[in-house]
Amino acid sequence: MFSIFDSQMMLRAIELAERGIYTTAPNPNVGCVITQGDDIIGEGFHFRAGEPHAEVHALRAAGGNTKNATAYVTLEPCSHYGRTPPCADALINAGVSRVVCTMVDPNPKVAGRGIQRLRDAGIQVDVGLMQTQAEALNPGFIKVMKTGLPYVQLKLAASIDGRTALANGQSKWITGAEARADVQRFRAQTGAILSTSQTVIDDNPSLNVRWAQLPEDVQCEYDQTRLRQPVRVILDTTGKVSSDAGLFSLEGNVVVLTANKDLGYIHENVEVILVPKAQHGLDLNAALRLLASKGINHIWVETGATLAGGLLAAELVDELIVYQAPKLMGADSRALVNLTGLTSMNNVPTFELTDVCQIGNDVRLRMQKQ
Amino acid sequence: MFSIFDSQMMLRAIELAERGIYTTAPNPNVGCVITQGDDIIGEGFHFRAGEPHAEVHALRAAGGNTKNATAYVTLEPCSHYGRTPPCADALINAGVSRVVCTMVDPNPKVAGRGIQRLRDAGIQVDVGLMQTQAEALNPGFIKVMKTGLPYVQLKLAASIDGRTALANGQSKWITGAEARADVQRFRAQTGAILSTSQTVIDDNPSLNVRWAQLPEDVQCEYDQTRLRQPVRVILDTTGKVSSDAGLFSLEGNVVVLTANKDLGYIHENVEVILVPKAQHGLDLNAALRLLASKGINHIWVETGATLAGGLLAAELVDELIVYQAPKLMGADSRALVNLTGLTSMNNVPTFELTDVCQIGNDVRLRMQKQ
């Protein structure tokens, strides 16, 4: 069903889709290539929610020459009116004779209807090329559509003996400047940055994206004028965070998740959302579902050992990203995560290692839920 | 002084030297290339103590055609009679007109005398090409010659949260089979494998090299019939290890370091050495010096958190090699090393990260003393 040429074109479409990773949230990253015979005649990708989809950009780039062309799209073309009209219609109107896509759109508003619409118009549609690679473009979008829960990345920083602070609380700095810049890369890609009231009170963090601190390779492809700030989400069970906390006054929206019905902030950029309580703190599963219902597909968690342990124990972490410094902080220093009571090596939380690299004098490990 | 051709030839000599890494201990790894004009006419490396040195192999390979040749050697040619005659004399007798070497031999029996002997014979000697790379061939030999202490590699295996056993003591297995095979690679290269009576009593380890378990790339270059067993060294302050311990009955020598004057074993392969006591256990510095004086330049340590902490606190560790599994064992599990009381991030033991790689589903980090 698929030729080597098809694979080459889809790989290019995936490359194009990746150019949107800093800006498309909460929309999925999508790329599109239009070919006529052996030639690429148009390329496009989705840049930002509310702006044209990849197919529309690619068709425009192709000019009028799209009669009997082939379109390669990294997701099923949409069939519904959102902020833009359906891409399936655009492809039909352009006269393409074949559409190749990686996968059915898991969005229940589409879910095969885009493909059907194309086929009903007499277009050959081939589905399933490079589905795994395409899924990797949109882990959050796909997970929310399938489960109602967002994709959660838990970031931790520790010494080689797995410690996050000395016994006296000192922790600045464990990792070096390069590793901290790399964190900015992940922040820039996520829909929301999640932390706790305790972290806000202890560290007064900004939890935002600082363009000047992004790694150079990100700066090259991400224009400063189009910087998108992820939503900052604070778990604050009882409502401890003061209105004076620095993060409220920075650009971008803040969501405070709390069980305190009386909590309110005067800041225009702050939304307070009530979340049911669990045995300890908030019901994390409910909290994440609420965020997903607000269009937050992808969450980057920077927090202390308590929430880290809670998310891990509840099996809500999809990916662990650990920055490790080649230092030893000692057996009396603070543990990486508050998990206890494990009694069998067969049952300890185990991840699949997907990537290891050196960043400055530190290591970054990426691990996926198994 | 050095041309690109010189560098190419020395790189080749270093490559040759590396072919001895499993067999030459306690002798250094040395490689040699003989050239005539633009042609390599002979190559050789030192294979095993007592057998000919690299220069002799290379001259033999060159046949009689060595008049006015150039010799590239990864160490200063020796000037003394050991188990073989001086290589400087062999080069003089062969009629070479130029010798290029990386460094002066730090062995006080040589220490420039080989170079002098060549120069006295009218040979041009150029010293200092690729010294750093040549030093990396023989960290143990060089360290002992310079300081009297062996080069110490401390191997640790832990979960991502830096733990070596669950609270109940369970630890099999943290890392996977590939990581455990990789440990065999390092064992095969070292002069001695060091552990403690506690580890011997708890785990009854073999502490040897098992050819069948070596990684495939090592098996390809290391003939099973020439397998060399490193000396196994057990720190046993009071003399707790029973004569029945499995490691005594395996091929290869064992050294027991103890403060117990009455300790003795009937096994022919076991040597007992008395070591002064320190506040806790044996004087580790004295123990390592004694081993160096017995020709042990390079030590691979596989041990528990106590000796690991002791060696680190005494700054006797040159290289940390940590295998990490993408698992979480919890905040109540056992710490990586028994180090405590650190009070400032500026003073925690910090290493230089030299290598990171994935091995199976685990990570291996190599870190060098700064």
XYZ file of C-alpha atoms in Angstrom, chain A:
370
model
C 0.000 0.000 0.000
C 2.898 2.366 0.781
C 5.961 2.947 -1.392
C 9.401 4.179 -0.344
C 8.428 7.514 -1.868
C 5.347 7.572 0.380
C 7.592 7.020 3.421
C 9.944 9.785 2.367
C 7.072 12.209 1.957
C 5.491 11.272 5.295
C 8.847 11.662 7.049
C 9.026 15.152 5.615
C 5.466 15.857 6.794
C 6.449 14.731 10.313
C 9.499 17.024 10.177
C 7.187 19.885 9.269
C 4.757 19.008 12.075
C 7.630 19.216 14.586
C 8.088 22.871 13.714
C 4.919 23.584 15.653
C 5.909 21.932 18.931
C 6.365 25.197 20.796
C 3.202 26.884 19.627
C 0.283 24.612 18.708
C -0.943 23.655 22.214
C -3.690 22.649 22.854
C -4.024 21.689 19.191
C -2.070 18.734 17.817
C 1.096 19.119 15.764
C 0.306 18.326 12.143
C 2.383 18.525 8.964
C 1.351 18.163 5.331
C 3.137 17.631 2.010
C 1.431 17.864 -1.403
C 3.034 16.054 -4.331
C 2.424 15.972 -8.064
C 4.192 12.955 -9.579
C 7.686 12.875 -8.028
C 7.666 16.535 -7.027
C 6.750 18.248 -3.791
C 4.547 21.169 -4.782
C 3.431 22.366 -1.350
C 4.322 22.047 2.312
C 2.711 23.276 5.496
C 2.285 22.733 9.202
C -0.097 23.844 11.883
C 1.466 26.739 13.729
C -1.041 27.913 16.300
C -4.581 27.211 17.475
C -7.032 29.384 15.534
C -4.696 29.664 12.555
C -5.012 27.505 9.397
C -4.345 23.790 9.614
C -1.379 22.097 7.925
C -3.386 21.000 4.883
C -4.554 24.543 4.155
C -1.008 25.933 4.373
C 0.275 23.196 2.064
C -2.516 23.653 -0.499
C -1.930 27.396 -0.524
C 1.791 26.825 -1.068
C 0.991 24.514 -3.990
C -0.911 27.279 -5.732
C -3.571 26.074 -8.205
C -1.681 22.998 -9.354
C -3.419 20.447 -7.070
C -5.641 18.575 -9.527
C -4.942 14.812 -9.027
C -2.188 15.614 -6.514
C -1.380 13.428 -3.494
C -1.560 14.829 0.054
C 0.494 13.370 2.905
C -0.877 14.358 6.306
C 0.409 13.311 9.739
C -3.137 13.045 11.112
C -6.545 12.329 9.632
C -7.816 15.530 7.978
C -10.553 17.056 10.091
C -14.210 16.892 9.118
C -15.729 19.429 11.509
C -16.028 23.173 11.776
C -13.855 24.385 14.643
C -12.209 27.780 14.490
C -11.382 26.896 10.864
C -13.404 24.973 8.231
C -12.869 21.218 7.661
C -9.601 20.275 5.965
C -11.250 17.314 4.272
C -13.359 19.792 2.303
C -10.301 21.832 1.394
C -8.588 18.712 -0.013
C -11.739 17.732 -1.953
C -12.102 21.218 -3.390
C -8.430 21.210 -4.397
C -9.042 18.099 -6.503
C -6.447 15.813 -4.942
C -6.865 12.184 -5.956
C -5.080 10.484 -3.050
C -4.594 11.239 0.629
C -2.051 9.332 2.770
C -2.344 9.753 6.531
C -0.674 8.160 9.536
C -3.649 7.519 11.726
C -7.299 8.080 12.441
C -7.837 11.246 14.493
C -8.667 10.102 18.058
C -10.745 13.267 18.521
C -14.343 11.966 18.787
C -15.416 14.926 16.642
C -13.395 13.406 13.770
C -12.680 9.687 14.485
C -12.761 8.501 10.885
C -15.309 10.979 9.568
C -12.628 12.950 7.755
C -11.464 9.829 5.947
C -15.035 8.845 5.102
C -15.756 12.284 3.690
C -12.702 12.045 1.429
C -13.609 8.545 0.269
C -17.189 9.589 -0.393
C -15.738 12.228 -2.717
C -13.903 9.486 -4.645
C -10.483 10.139 -3.181
C -8.184 7.176 -2.439
C -7.260 7.331 1.263
C -4.435 5.175 2.664
C -4.141 5.131 6.459
C -1.438 3.824 8.825
C 1.912 4.995 7.437
C 4.372 5.812 10.294
C 1.679 5.806 12.929
C 4.176 5.322 15.796
C 6.220 8.351 14.774
C 3.081 10.413 14.308
C 1.785 9.454 17.749
C 5.047 10.700 19.253
C 4.212 14.158 17.864
C 1.132 14.471 20.048
C 1.294 12.337 23.189
C -0.915 14.744 25.127
C -3.597 15.235 22.496
C -3.843 11.484 21.898
C -3.897 10.550 25.582
C -6.628 13.025 26.452
C -8.755 11.925 23.501
C -8.378 8.279 24.492
C -8.500 8.447 28.305
C -9.547 11.904 29.481
C -6.232 12.252 31.320
C -3.393 14.522 30.173
C 0.110 13.293 29.336
C 2.244 13.919 32.425
C 6.003 14.490 32.385
C 7.572 14.515 35.827
C 10.880 16.365 35.978
C 13.291 15.600 38.783
C 16.822 16.827 39.486
C 19.129 14.904 41.755
C 22.650 13.877 42.609
C 23.985 10.518 41.485
C 22.884 9.079 44.823
C 19.334 10.244 44.088
C 19.121 13.193 46.486
C 17.426 16.527 46.011
C 18.705 18.568 48.960
C 21.218 18.242 51.768
C 19.957 17.375 55.247
C 19.916 21.128 56.021
C 17.759 21.850 52.963
C 20.483 23.331 50.728
C 19.927 22.428 47.090
C 21.258 25.269 44.943
C 22.496 24.168 42.589
C 22.582 20.469 42.017
C 22.657 20.570 38.216
C 24.496 23.066 36.029
C 23.307 25.963 33.877
C 23.049 23.814 30.719
C 20.667 21.364 32.399
C 18.565 24.227 33.705
C 18.377 25.689 30.192
C 17.284 22.300 28.922
C 14.354 22.441 31.353
C 13.241 25.593 29.536
C 13.028 23.516 26.336
C 10.472 21.194 27.910
C 8.556 24.023 29.536
C 8.279 25.694 26.117
C 6.683 22.574 24.629
C 4.130 21.807 27.301
C 0.552 22.955 27.762
C 0.923 23.555 31.478
C 3.594 23.652 34.167
C 2.377 22.091 37.398
C 3.724 22.704 40.881
C 2.521 22.944 44.460
C 1.823 25.661 46.987
C 4.768 24.328 49.005
C 7.177 24.869 46.119
C 5.732 28.337 45.460
C 6.131 29.286 49.128
C 9.618 27.759 49.494
C 11.189 28.846 46.204
C 8.985 31.628 44.774
C 9.484 30.171 41.267
C 8.402 31.869 38.032
C 7.379 28.587 36.346
C 7.410 30.299 32.974
C 9.342 30.153 29.715
C 12.208 32.617 29.525
C 13.201 32.997 25.906
C 16.694 34.242 26.683
C 17.368 31.070 28.675
C 16.187 28.627 26.008
C 18.917 26.444 24.468
C 20.308 27.963 21.278
C 18.811 25.326 18.998
C 15.355 26.217 20.320
C 15.944 29.944 19.915
C 16.854 29.329 16.266
C 13.460 27.819 15.462
C 11.237 29.658 17.920
C 10.760 33.333 17.302
C 10.805 35.415 20.474
C 7.906 37.565 19.289
C 5.620 34.512 19.164
C 6.512 33.168 22.618
C 3.667 31.174 24.129
C 3.469 30.885 27.935
C 2.131 27.536 29.170
C -0.557 27.758 31.845
C 0.956 27.622 35.321
C -1.002 25.288 37.590
C -0.594 25.344 41.368
C -1.978 22.622 43.635
C -2.973 24.460 46.789
C -5.261 22.219 48.850
C -5.983 24.691 51.636
C -5.179 27.945 49.858
C -1.814 28.880 51.339
C -0.305 30.834 48.472
C -0.332 34.585 49.013
C -1.580 37.002 46.348
C 1.885 38.518 46.464
C 3.589 35.401 45.068
C 5.799 36.425 42.178
C 4.281 34.110 39.611
C 0.926 35.949 39.570
C 2.479 39.127 38.253
C 4.211 37.463 35.297
C 2.738 37.204 31.832
C 0.567 34.127 31.218
C -2.336 32.421 32.926
C -2.376 30.705 36.294
C -4.779 28.022 37.462
C -5.029 27.360 41.197
C -6.462 23.952 42.070
C -7.817 23.915 45.602
C -10.323 22.375 47.980
C -10.847 25.740 49.671
C -14.219 27.095 48.521
C -13.413 30.602 49.707
C -10.176 30.994 47.799
C -10.043 33.827 45.317
C -7.506 36.113 43.714
C -7.964 39.582 42.313
C -5.534 38.918 39.451
C -7.235 38.770 36.059
C -4.924 36.016 34.874
C -5.767 33.619 37.727
C -8.536 31.035 37.638
C -9.434 29.110 40.810
C -10.824 25.588 40.282
C -12.300 23.462 43.055
C -11.033 19.885 43.207
C -12.284 17.091 45.503
C -9.997 16.093 48.361
C -8.393 12.709 48.751
C -6.855 11.054 51.831
C -3.772 13.261 51.474
C -4.276 16.552 49.674
C -6.264 16.831 46.464
C -7.595 13.975 44.373
C -4.848 13.983 41.751
C -6.738 11.949 39.196
C -9.708 14.333 39.407
C -7.381 17.331 39.237
C -5.736 16.105 36.044
C -9.101 15.293 34.435
C -10.298 18.798 35.208
C -7.208 20.245 33.554
C -7.761 18.058 30.474
C -11.346 19.307 30.251
C -9.896 22.838 30.149
C -7.849 21.930 27.053
C -4.624 21.086 28.862
C -3.324 17.932 27.183
C 0.272 17.945 28.248
C 1.625 18.750 31.719
C 5.210 19.306 32.840
C 5.538 18.783 36.580
C 8.251 20.512 38.620
C 7.716 19.790 42.245
C 8.993 18.283 45.476
C 9.200 14.682 46.637
C 5.646 14.619 48.048
C 3.663 15.368 44.892
C 6.188 13.354 42.854
C 5.551 10.367 45.115
C 1.778 10.924 44.971
C 1.679 11.071 41.164
C 3.895 7.987 40.904
C 1.892 6.024 43.451
C -1.309 6.891 41.553
C 0.369 5.795 38.291
C -0.360 9.169 36.730
C 3.176 9.766 35.411
C 3.702 8.956 31.731
C 7.311 10.059 31.519
C 10.052 10.632 34.060
C 12.761 13.097 33.079
C 15.628 13.065 35.531
C 18.589 15.425 35.463
C 21.449 13.958 37.432
C 24.573 15.692 38.589
C 27.766 13.653 39.130
C 27.763 14.527 42.808
C 27.211 12.646 46.029
C 25.009 14.350 48.597
C 25.058 11.620 51.210
C 22.828 9.092 52.914
C 21.267 11.685 55.235
C 20.161 14.017 52.437
C 16.640 14.264 51.011
C 15.131 11.455 48.969
C 14.125 11.845 45.333
C 10.500 10.803 45.812
C 8.323 10.074 48.812
C 7.541 6.474 48.046
C 7.935 3.897 50.803
C 6.964 0.388 51.777
C 8.120 -1.431 48.635
C 8.836 -5.040 49.572
C 9.639 -6.867 46.352
C 12.034 -6.069 43.502
C 9.419 -7.534 41.165
C 6.969 -4.788 42.064
C 9.049 -1.604 42.226
C 7.975 1.114 39.765
C 9.958 0.357 36.609
C 10.232 2.484 33.492
C 11.453 1.995 29.979
C 14.595 3.992 29.327
C 14.066 5.879 26.064
C 16.903 8.391 25.982
C 20.139 9.171 27.790
C 22.407 12.083 27.096
C 25.018 14.304 28.659
C 24.083 17.958 29.114
C 26.977 20.032 30.349
C 28.436 18.021 33.237
C 25.034 16.449 33.978
C 23.024 13.565 32.575
C 19.452 13.614 31.360
C 17.494 10.374 31.450
C 14.084 10.016 29.845
C 11.947 7.114 30.975
C 8.546 6.038 29.800
C 5.798 4.314 31.741
C 5.848 0.632 30.846
